[in-house]
XYZ file of C-alpha atoms in Angstrom:
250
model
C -6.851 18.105 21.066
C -3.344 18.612 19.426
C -1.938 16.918 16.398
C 0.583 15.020 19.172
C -1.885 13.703 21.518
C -4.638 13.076 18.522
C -1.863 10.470 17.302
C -0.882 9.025 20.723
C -4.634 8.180 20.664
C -4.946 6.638 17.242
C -2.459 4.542 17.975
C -3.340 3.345 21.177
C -7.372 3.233 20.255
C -6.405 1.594 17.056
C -3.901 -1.461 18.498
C -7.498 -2.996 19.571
C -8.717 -2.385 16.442
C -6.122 -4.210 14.666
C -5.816 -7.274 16.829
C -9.914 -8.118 16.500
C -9.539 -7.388 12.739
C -6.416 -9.955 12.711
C -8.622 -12.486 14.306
C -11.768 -11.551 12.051
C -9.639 -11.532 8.564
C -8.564 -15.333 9.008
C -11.519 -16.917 10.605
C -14.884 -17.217 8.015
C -17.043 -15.620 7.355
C -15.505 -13.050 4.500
C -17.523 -10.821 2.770
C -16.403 -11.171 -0.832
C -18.584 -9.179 -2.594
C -17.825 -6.080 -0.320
C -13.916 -6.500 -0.127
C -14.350 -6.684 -4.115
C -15.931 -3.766 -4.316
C -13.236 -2.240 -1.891
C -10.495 -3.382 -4.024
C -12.251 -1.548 -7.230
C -12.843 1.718 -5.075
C -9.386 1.901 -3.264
C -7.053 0.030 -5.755
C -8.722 1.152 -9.554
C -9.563 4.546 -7.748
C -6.250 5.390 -6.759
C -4.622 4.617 -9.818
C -4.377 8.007 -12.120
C -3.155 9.415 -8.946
C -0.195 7.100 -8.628
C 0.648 6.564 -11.694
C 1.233 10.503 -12.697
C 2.866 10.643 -9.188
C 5.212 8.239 -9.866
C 6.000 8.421 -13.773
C 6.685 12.497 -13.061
C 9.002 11.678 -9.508
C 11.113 9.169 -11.682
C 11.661 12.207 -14.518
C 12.603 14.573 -11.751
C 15.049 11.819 -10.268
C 16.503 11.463 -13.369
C 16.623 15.121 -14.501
C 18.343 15.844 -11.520
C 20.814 13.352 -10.711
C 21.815 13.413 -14.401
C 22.696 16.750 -13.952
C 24.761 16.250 -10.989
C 26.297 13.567 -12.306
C 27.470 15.298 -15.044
C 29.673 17.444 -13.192
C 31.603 13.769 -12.420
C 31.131 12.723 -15.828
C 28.979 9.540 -14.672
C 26.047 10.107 -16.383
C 25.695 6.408 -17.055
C 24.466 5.901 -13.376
C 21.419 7.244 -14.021
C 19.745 3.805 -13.872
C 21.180 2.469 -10.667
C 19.760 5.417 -9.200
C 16.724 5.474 -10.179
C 16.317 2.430 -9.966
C 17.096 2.061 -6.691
C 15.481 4.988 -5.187
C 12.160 4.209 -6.935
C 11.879 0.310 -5.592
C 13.504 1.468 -1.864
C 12.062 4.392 -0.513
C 10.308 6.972 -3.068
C 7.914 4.431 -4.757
C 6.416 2.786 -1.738
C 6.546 5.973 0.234
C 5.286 8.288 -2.279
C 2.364 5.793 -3.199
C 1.538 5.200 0.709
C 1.259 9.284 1.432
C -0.942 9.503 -2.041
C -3.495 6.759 -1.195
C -3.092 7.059 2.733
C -4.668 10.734 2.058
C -7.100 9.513 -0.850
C -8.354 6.159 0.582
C -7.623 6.896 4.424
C -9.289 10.162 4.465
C -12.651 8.176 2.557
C -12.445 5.553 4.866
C -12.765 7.850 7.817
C -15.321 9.916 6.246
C -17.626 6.757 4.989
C -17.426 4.720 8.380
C -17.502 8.049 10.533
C -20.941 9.525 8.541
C -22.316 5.731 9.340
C -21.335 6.170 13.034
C -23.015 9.809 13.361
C -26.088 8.441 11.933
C -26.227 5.245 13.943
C -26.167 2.927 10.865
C -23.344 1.138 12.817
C -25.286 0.668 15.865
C -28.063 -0.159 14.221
C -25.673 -3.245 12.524
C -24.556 -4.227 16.194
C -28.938 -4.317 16.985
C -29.012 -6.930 14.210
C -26.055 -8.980 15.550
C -24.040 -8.308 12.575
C -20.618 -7.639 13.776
C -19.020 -4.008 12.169
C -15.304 -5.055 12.265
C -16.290 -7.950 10.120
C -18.741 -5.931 7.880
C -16.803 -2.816 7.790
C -13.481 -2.917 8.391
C -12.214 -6.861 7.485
C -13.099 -6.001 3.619
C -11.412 -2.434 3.406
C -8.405 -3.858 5.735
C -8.023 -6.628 2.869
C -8.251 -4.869 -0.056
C -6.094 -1.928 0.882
C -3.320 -4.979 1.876
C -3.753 -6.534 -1.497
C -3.557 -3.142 -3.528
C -0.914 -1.087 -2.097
C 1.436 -3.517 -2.607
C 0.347 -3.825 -6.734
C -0.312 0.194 -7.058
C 3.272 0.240 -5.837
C 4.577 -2.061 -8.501
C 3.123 -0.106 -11.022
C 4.619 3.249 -9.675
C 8.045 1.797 -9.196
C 8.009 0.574 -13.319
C 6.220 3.716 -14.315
C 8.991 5.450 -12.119
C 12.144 3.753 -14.005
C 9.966 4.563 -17.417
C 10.041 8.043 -16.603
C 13.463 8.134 -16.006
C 14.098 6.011 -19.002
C 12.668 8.615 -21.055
C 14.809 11.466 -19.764
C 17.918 9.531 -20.034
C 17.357 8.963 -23.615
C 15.160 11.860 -25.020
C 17.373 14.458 -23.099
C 20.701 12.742 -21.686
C 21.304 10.552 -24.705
C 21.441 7.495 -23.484
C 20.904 4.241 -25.448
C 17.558 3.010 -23.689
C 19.106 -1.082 -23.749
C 21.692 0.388 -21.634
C 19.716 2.415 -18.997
C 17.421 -0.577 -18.914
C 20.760 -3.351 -18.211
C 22.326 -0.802 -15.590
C 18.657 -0.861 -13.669
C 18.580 -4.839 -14.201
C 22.103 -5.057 -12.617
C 21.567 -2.061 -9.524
C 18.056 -4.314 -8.428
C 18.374 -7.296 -5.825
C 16.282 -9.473 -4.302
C 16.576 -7.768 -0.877
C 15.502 -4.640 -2.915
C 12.361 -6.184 -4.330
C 11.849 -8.115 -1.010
C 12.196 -4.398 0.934
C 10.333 -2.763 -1.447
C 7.584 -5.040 -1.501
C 7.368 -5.327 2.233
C 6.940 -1.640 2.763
C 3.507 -1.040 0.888
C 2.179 -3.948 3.151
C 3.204 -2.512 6.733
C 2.184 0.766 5.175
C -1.921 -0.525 4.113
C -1.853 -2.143 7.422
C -1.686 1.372 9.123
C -3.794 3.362 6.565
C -6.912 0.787 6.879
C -6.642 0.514 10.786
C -5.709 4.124 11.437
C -8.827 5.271 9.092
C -11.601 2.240 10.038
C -10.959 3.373 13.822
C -11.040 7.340 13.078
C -14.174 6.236 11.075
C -16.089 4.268 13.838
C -15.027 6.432 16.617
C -16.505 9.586 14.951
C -18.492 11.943 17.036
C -20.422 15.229 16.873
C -22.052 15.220 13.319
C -20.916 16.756 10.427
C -18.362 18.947 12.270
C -16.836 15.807 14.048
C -16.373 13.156 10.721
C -14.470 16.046 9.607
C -12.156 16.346 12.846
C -11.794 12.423 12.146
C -11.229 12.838 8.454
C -8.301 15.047 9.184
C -7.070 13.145 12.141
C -6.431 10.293 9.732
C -4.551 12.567 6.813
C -2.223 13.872 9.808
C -1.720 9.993 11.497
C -1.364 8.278 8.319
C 1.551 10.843 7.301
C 3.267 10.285 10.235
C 2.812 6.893 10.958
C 3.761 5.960 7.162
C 7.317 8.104 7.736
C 7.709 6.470 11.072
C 6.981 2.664 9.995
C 9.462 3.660 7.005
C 12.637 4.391 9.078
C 11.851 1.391 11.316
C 11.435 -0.922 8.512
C 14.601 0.795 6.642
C 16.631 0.268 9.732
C 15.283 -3.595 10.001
C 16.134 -4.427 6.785
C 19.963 -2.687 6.749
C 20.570 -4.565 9.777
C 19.686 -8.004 8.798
C-alpha cells in the first residue's frame, strides 16, 4: 500500500474511531487510574524532547531574524517576532510533529502488539469494551497535555530568544520582554492554544486505530507504527493550514 492510499485509509477507518470515542469520553465510566498513568507516560515523557526543541528553535529564530534585521537597522523587533512565531505556528507545530512521532508511534506499537497477540479480543470475550479501556484514557490525556507541553515550548521558545537578544544582540532583556508583551493578543493565545488540541485529537485517533487494526505479527505493528509517523505528519500540517485559514478569516 502507498503512503497516499495508507492515509486515505486512516482517515476514513479512523472517523469511526473518533465518533465512538466522542461518545465513550463523556458518558461514565472513565478509567482514572489508566488515563493518569497516560498523562505521566505521554505528557512527563515527552517533555526533555520539547523543551530542547523549543528553547533551541526560539535561539535560531532569534539568531536569524536579528541578523536580517540588522541590515534594516530594526533589531528591536526581535521580540514581536519571536514572539509571534513561537505562540502561532512553530510552537504548536513543532511540539505536535515531536510528540505525534514519540507518543503516536508508542501508541500504535502498544495497542497493535495487544491486537497481534489477541489481548484485545480476549478484552471484547470478557465484555470489557477496548475503546473505553484503551483508547478513551490515551485520547484524554494526549488532549490535556499537548496543549500544556505547548505552553511550555512557546515560553521556553521566547526564553531562548531572550537570551540571544541580550547575550549576543545587546538588548536590554525588560525591553525584549515589553516588545513580546505588546506583539501577543488574545486571538494569538486563543489560536495558539486551539492548535495543540485539534492536533492531540488526530495523533490519539490516528495512532489508537493504527494500533487496533494491526495485523501480521511483528512485521505488521511495524507497518502500523510507521503508518502513524507518516499520517500524523501530514495530517498535523494539513489541520494547521485549515485552522490558520479559520482563524484569519474570522
Amino acid at each position: 500500500m502507498n503512503p497516499v492510499t495508507s492515509l486515505l485509509v486512516n482517515i476514513g477507518g479512523a472517523s469511526q474511531l473518533a465518533g465512538e470515542s466522542l461518545v465513550r469520553m463523556f458518558t461514565p465510566p472513565v478509567d482514572g487510574q489508566e488515563t493518569l498513568r497516560q498523562l505521566d507516560r505521554i505528557g512527563v515523557g515527552s517533555l526533555n524532547l520539547t523543551n530542547i526543541t523549543a528553547l533551541f528553535t526560539g535561539m535560531v529564530l532569534a539568531l536569524q531574524t536579528s541578523y536580517t534585521l540588522a541590515t534594516f537597522g530594526a533589531k528591536m523587533y526581535i521580540g514581536e517576532i519571536v514572539a509571534l512565531s513561537l505562540v502561532r505556528e512553530l510552537g504548536p507545530v513543532l511540539t505536535a510533529l515531536m510528540v505525534g512521532g514519540r507518543v503516536g508511534s508508542g501508541i500504535t506499537a502498544e495497542l497493535g502488539s495487544m491486537t497481534v497477540t489477541e489481548q484485545v479480543d480476549a478484552l471484547r470475550s470478557m465484555a470489557a469494551d477496548p475503546v473505553r479501556k484503551l483508547v478513551v484514557p490515551r485520547l484524554w490525556a494526549t488532549l490535556i497535555m499537548l496543549p500544556l507541553l505547548t505552553i511550555l515550548a512557546d515560553a521556553l521558545g521566547i526564553f531562548g530568544g531572550l537570551m540571544i537578544s541580550v547575550f549576543q544582540e545587546g538588548l536590554p532583556a525588560s525591553f525584549y520582554i515589553q516588545r513580546v508583551f505588546r506583539a501577543l493578543t488574545f486571538d494569538d493565545i486563543v489560536m495558539g492554544v486551539t492548535k495543540p488540541i485539534v492536533f492531540a485529537f488526530l495523533i490519539a485517533i490516528i495512532g489508537c486505530y493504527n494500533g487496533l487494526t494491526a495485523r501480521g505479527g511483528a512485521d505488521g505493528v511495524g507497518r502500523a507504527t510507521t503508518n502513524t509517523v507518516y499520517a500524523v505528519a501530514i495530517l498535523v500540517l494539513l489541520s494547521d493550514f485549515l485552522v490558520t485559514k479559520l482563524f484569519m478569516s474570522l
